[in-house]
PDB file of C-alpha atoms in Angstrom:
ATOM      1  CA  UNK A   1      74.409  21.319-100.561  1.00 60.00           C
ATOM      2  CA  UNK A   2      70.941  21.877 -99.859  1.00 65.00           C
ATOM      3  CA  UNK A   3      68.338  18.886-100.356  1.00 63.00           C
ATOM      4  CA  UNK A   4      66.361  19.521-103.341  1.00 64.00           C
ATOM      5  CA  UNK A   5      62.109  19.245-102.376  1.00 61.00           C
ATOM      6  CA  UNK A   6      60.586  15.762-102.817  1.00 62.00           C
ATOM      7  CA  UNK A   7      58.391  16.121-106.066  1.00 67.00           C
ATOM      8  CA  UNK A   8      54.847  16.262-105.403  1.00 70.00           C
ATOM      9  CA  UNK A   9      52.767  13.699-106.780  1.00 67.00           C
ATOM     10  CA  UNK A  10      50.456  14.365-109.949  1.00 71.00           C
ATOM     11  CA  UNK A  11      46.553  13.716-109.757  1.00 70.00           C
ATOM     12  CA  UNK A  12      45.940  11.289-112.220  1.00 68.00           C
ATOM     13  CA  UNK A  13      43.539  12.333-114.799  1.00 74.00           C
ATOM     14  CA  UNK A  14      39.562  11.519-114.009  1.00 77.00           C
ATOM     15  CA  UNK A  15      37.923  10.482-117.134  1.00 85.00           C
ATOM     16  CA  UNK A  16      36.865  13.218-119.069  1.00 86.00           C
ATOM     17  CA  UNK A  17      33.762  15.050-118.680  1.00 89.00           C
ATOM     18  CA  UNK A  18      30.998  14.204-121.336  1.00 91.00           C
ATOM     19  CA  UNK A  19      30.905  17.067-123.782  1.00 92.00           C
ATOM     20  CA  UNK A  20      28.149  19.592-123.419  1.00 93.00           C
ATOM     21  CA  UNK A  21      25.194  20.715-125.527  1.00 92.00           C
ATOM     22  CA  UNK A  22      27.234  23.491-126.460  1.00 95.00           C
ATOM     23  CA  UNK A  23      30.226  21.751-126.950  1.00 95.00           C
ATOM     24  CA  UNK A  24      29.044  19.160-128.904  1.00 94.00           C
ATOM     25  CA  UNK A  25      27.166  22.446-131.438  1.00 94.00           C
ATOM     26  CA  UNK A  26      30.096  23.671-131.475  1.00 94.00           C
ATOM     27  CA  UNK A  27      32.092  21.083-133.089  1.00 94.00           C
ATOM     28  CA  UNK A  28      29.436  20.294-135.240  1.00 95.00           C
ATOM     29  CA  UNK A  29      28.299  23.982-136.775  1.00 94.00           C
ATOM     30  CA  UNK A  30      31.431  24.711-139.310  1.00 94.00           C
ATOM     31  CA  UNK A  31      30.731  21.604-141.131  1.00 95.00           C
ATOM     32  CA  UNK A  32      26.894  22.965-141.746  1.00 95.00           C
ATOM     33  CA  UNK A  33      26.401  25.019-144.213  1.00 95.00           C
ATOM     34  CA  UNK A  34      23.975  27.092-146.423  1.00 94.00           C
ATOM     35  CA  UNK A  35      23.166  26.006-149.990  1.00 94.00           C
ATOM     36  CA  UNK A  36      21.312  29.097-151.937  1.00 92.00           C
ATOM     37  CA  UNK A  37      20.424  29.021-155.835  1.00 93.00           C
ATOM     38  CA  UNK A  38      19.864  31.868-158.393  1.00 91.00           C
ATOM     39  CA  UNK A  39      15.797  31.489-157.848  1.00 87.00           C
ATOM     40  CA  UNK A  40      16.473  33.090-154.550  1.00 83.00           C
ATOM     41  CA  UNK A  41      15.599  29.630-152.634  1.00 85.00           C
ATOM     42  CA  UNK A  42      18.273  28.737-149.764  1.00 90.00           C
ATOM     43  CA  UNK A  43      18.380  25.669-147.300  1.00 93.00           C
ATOM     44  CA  UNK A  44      21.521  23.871-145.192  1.00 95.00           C
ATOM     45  CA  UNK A  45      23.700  20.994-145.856  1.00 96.00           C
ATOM     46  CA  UNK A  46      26.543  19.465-144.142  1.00 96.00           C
ATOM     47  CA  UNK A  47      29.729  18.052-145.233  1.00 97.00           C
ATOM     48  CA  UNK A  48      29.927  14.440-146.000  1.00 97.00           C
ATOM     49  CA  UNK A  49      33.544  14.117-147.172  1.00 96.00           C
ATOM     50  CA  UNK A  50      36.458  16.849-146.361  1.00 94.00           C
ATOM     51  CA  UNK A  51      38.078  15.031-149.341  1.00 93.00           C
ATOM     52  CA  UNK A  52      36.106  15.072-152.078  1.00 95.00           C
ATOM     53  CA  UNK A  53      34.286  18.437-151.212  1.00 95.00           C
ATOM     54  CA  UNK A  54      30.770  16.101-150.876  1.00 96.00           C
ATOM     55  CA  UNK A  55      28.009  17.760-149.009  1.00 97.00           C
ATOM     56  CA  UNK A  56      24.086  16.617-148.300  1.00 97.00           C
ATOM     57  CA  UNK A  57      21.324  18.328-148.771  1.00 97.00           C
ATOM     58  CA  UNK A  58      17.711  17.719-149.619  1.00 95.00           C
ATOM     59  CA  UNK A  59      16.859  17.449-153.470  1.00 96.00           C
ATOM     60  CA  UNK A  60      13.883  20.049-152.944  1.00 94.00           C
ATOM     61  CA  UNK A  61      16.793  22.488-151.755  1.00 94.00           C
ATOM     62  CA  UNK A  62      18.688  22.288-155.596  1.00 95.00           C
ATOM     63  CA  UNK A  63      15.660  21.300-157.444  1.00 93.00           C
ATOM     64  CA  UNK A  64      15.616  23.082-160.866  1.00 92.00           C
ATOM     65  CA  UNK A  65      18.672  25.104-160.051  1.00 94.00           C
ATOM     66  CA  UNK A  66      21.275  26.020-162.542  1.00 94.00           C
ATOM     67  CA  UNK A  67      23.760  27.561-160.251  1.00 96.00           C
ATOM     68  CA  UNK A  68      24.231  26.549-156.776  1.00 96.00           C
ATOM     69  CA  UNK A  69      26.401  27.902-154.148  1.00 94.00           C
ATOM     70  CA  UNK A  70      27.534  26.619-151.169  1.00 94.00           C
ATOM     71  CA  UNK A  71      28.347  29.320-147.840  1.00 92.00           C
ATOM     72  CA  UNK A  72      30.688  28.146-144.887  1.00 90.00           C
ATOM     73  CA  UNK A  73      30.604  29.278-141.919  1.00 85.00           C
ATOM     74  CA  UNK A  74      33.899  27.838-140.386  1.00 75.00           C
ATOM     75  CA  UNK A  75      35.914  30.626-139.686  1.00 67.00           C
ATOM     76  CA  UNK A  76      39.095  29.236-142.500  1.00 62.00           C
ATOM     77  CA  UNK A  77      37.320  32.735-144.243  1.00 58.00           C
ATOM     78  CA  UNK A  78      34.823  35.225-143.663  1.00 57.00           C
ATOM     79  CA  UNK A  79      31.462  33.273-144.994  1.00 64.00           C
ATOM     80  CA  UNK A  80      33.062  32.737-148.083  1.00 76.00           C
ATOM     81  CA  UNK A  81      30.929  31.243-150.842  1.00 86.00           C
ATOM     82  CA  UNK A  82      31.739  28.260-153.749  1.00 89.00           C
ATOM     83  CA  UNK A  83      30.389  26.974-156.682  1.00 92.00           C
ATOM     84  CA  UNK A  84      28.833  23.601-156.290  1.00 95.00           C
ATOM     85  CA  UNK A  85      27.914  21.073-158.856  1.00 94.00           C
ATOM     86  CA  UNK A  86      24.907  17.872-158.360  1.00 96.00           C
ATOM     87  CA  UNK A  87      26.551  14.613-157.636  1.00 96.00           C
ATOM     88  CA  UNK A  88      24.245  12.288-156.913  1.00 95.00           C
ATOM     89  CA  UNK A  89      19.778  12.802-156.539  1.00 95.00           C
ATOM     90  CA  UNK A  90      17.551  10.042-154.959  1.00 94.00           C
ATOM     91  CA  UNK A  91      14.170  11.974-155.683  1.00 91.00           C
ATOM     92  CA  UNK A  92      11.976   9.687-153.512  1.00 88.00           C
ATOM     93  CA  UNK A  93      14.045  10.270-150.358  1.00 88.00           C
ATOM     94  CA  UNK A  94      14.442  13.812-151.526  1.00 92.00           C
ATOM     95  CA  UNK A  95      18.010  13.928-150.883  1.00 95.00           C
ATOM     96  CA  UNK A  96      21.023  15.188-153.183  1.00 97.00           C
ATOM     97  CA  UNK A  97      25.140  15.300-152.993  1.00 98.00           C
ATOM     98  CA  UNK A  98      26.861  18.509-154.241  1.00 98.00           C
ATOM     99  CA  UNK A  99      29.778  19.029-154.582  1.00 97.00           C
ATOM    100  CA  UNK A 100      31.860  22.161-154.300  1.00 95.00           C
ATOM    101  CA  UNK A 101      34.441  22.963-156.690  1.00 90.00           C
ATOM    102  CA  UNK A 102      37.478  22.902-154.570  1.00 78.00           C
ATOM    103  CA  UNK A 103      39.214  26.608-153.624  1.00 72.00           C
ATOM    104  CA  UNK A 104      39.756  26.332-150.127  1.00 76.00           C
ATOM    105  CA  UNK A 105      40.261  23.060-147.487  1.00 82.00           C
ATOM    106  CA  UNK A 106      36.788  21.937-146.271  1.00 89.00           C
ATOM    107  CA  UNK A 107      35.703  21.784-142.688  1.00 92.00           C
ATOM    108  CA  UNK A 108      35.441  17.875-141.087  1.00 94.00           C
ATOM    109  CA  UNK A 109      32.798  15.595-142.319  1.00 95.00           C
ATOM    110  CA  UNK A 110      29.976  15.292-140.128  1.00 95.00           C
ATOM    111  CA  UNK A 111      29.141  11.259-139.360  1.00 89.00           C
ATOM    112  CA  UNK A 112      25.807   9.782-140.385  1.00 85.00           C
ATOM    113  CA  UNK A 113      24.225   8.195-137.021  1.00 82.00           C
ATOM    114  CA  UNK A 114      22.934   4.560-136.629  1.00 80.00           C
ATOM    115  CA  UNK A 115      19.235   5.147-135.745  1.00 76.00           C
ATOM    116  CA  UNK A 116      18.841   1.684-134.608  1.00 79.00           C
ATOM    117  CA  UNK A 117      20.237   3.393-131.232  1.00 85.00           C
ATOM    118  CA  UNK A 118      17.963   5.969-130.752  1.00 87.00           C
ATOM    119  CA  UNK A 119      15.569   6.364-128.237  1.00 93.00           C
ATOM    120  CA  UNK A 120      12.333   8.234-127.680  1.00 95.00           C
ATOM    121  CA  UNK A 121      13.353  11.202-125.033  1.00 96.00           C
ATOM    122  CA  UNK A 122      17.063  11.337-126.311  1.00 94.00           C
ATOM    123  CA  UNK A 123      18.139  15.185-127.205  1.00 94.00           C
ATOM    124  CA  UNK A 124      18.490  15.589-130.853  1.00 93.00           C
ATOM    125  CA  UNK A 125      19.538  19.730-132.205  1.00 94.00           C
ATOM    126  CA  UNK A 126      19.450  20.903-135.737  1.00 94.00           C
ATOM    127  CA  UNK A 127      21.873  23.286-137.389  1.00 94.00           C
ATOM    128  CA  UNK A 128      20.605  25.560-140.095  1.00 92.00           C
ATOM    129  CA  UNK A 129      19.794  28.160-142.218  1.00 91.00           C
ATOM    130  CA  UNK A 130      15.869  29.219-142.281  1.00 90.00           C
ATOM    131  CA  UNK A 131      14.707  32.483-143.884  1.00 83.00           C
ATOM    132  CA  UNK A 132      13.267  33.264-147.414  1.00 68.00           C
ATOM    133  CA  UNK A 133      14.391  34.978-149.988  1.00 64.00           C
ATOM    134  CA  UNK A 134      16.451  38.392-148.825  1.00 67.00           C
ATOM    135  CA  UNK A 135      16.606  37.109-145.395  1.00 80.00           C
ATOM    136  CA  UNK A 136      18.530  33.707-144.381  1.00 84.00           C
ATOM    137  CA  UNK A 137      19.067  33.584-140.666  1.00 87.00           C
ATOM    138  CA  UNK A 138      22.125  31.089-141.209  1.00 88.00           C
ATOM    139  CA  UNK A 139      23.473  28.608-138.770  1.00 90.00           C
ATOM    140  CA  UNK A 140      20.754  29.059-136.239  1.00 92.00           C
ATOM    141  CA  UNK A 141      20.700  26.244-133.813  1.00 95.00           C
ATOM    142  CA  UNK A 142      17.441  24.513-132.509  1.00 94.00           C
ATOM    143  CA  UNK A 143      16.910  21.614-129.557  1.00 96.00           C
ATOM    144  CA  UNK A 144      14.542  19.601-128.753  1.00 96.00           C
ATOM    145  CA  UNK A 145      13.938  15.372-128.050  1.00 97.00           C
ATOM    146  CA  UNK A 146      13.216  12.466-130.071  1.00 94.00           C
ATOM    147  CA  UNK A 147       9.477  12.396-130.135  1.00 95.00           C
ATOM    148  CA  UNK A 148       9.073   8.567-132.264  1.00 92.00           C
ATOM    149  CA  UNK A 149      12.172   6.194-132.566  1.00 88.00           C
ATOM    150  CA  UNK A 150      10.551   4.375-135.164  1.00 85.00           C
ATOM    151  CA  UNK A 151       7.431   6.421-137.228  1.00 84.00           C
ATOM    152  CA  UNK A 152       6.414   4.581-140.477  1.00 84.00           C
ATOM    153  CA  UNK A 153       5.481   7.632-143.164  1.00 84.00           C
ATOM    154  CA  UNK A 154       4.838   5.996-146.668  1.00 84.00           C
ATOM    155  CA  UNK A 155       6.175   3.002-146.355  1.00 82.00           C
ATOM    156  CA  UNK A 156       9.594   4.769-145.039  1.00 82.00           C
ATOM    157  CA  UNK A 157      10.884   3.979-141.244  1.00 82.00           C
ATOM    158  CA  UNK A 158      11.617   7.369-139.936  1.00 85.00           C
ATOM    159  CA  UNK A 159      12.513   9.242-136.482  1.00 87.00           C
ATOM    160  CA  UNK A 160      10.344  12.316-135.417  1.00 91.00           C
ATOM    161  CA  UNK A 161      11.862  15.220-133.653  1.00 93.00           C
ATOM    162  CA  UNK A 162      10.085  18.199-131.635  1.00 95.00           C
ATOM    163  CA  UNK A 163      12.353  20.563-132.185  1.00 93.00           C
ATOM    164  CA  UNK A 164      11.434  23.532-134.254  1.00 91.00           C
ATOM    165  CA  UNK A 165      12.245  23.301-138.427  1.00 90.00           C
ATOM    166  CA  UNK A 166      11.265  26.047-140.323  1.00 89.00           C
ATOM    167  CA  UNK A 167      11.819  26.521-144.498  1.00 87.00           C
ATOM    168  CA  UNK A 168      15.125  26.785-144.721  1.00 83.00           C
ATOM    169  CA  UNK A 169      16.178  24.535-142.243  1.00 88.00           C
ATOM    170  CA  UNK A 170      16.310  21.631-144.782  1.00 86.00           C
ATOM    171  CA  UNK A 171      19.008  19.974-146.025  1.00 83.00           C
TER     172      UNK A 171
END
């Protein structure tokens, strides 16, 4: 009987690698996706519950609209599009919940940030769809840093980015 080879020992595992710009886009674009209206008007929005089929956008986005329809981008289906219903309005921080009448299983809900723990110079991206009417260039991605941690604008704390936001973008 022949003796059998000792068994090499395994590396441990390092600890893993922070995740890359692209990385990090990439987990983050199928849960952004484009809201357009029956004016012709279009913006983004982003899923705030898988569950309850909740997304954000910005009011001005669904302002006045009678239909609104919500595009994903997630690869489940080829850009298919769903009926969405308002949920919630707050007009003075111009922001509005849909939500989409269920037909398919959403993509993961996107986490809301503490900005208490940004900082001036940090990279920030946006995910979105800007165009016009007849042309929407959806889920186009856009870097840049934050410019102001902490920029008063009407009695509102925001943060200011430098990245470029075009029409369309919102939401």
């Amino acid at each position: 009987m022949e003796p059998k080879p000792a068994l090499e020992p395994k590396p441990s595992p390092g600890p893993k690698p922070e995740p890359t710009f692209a990385d990090i886009v990439a987990r983050v674009k199928p849960s952004v996706v484009t809201i357009r209206t029956e004016s012709g008007s279009s913006g983004s929005g982003f899923v705030i519950d898988s569950r309850k089929a909740l997304i954000a956008t910005n009011r001005h986005v669904i302002a006045g609209a009678q239909k609104i329809t919500v595009c994903f981008h997630d690869g489940i289906s080829p850009a298919e599009s769903l009926q969405a219903g308002v949920k919630l309005i707050h007009a003075t921080a111009d922001i509005a919940i849909i939500q989409v009448k269920l037909g398919r299983k959403l993509p993961p809900a996107l986490c809301i940030g503490k900005t208490d723990v940004m900082r001036e110079g940090e990279d920030v991206f946006t995910i979105g769809s800007p165009g016009g009417i007849g042309r929407v260039l959806e889920q186009t991605v856009t870097k840049g840093i934050i410019s102001s941690a902490q920029r008063k604008v009407e009695n509102t704390t925001c943060f200011q980015i430098d990245a470029p936001v075009n029409p369309g973008n919102s939401g």
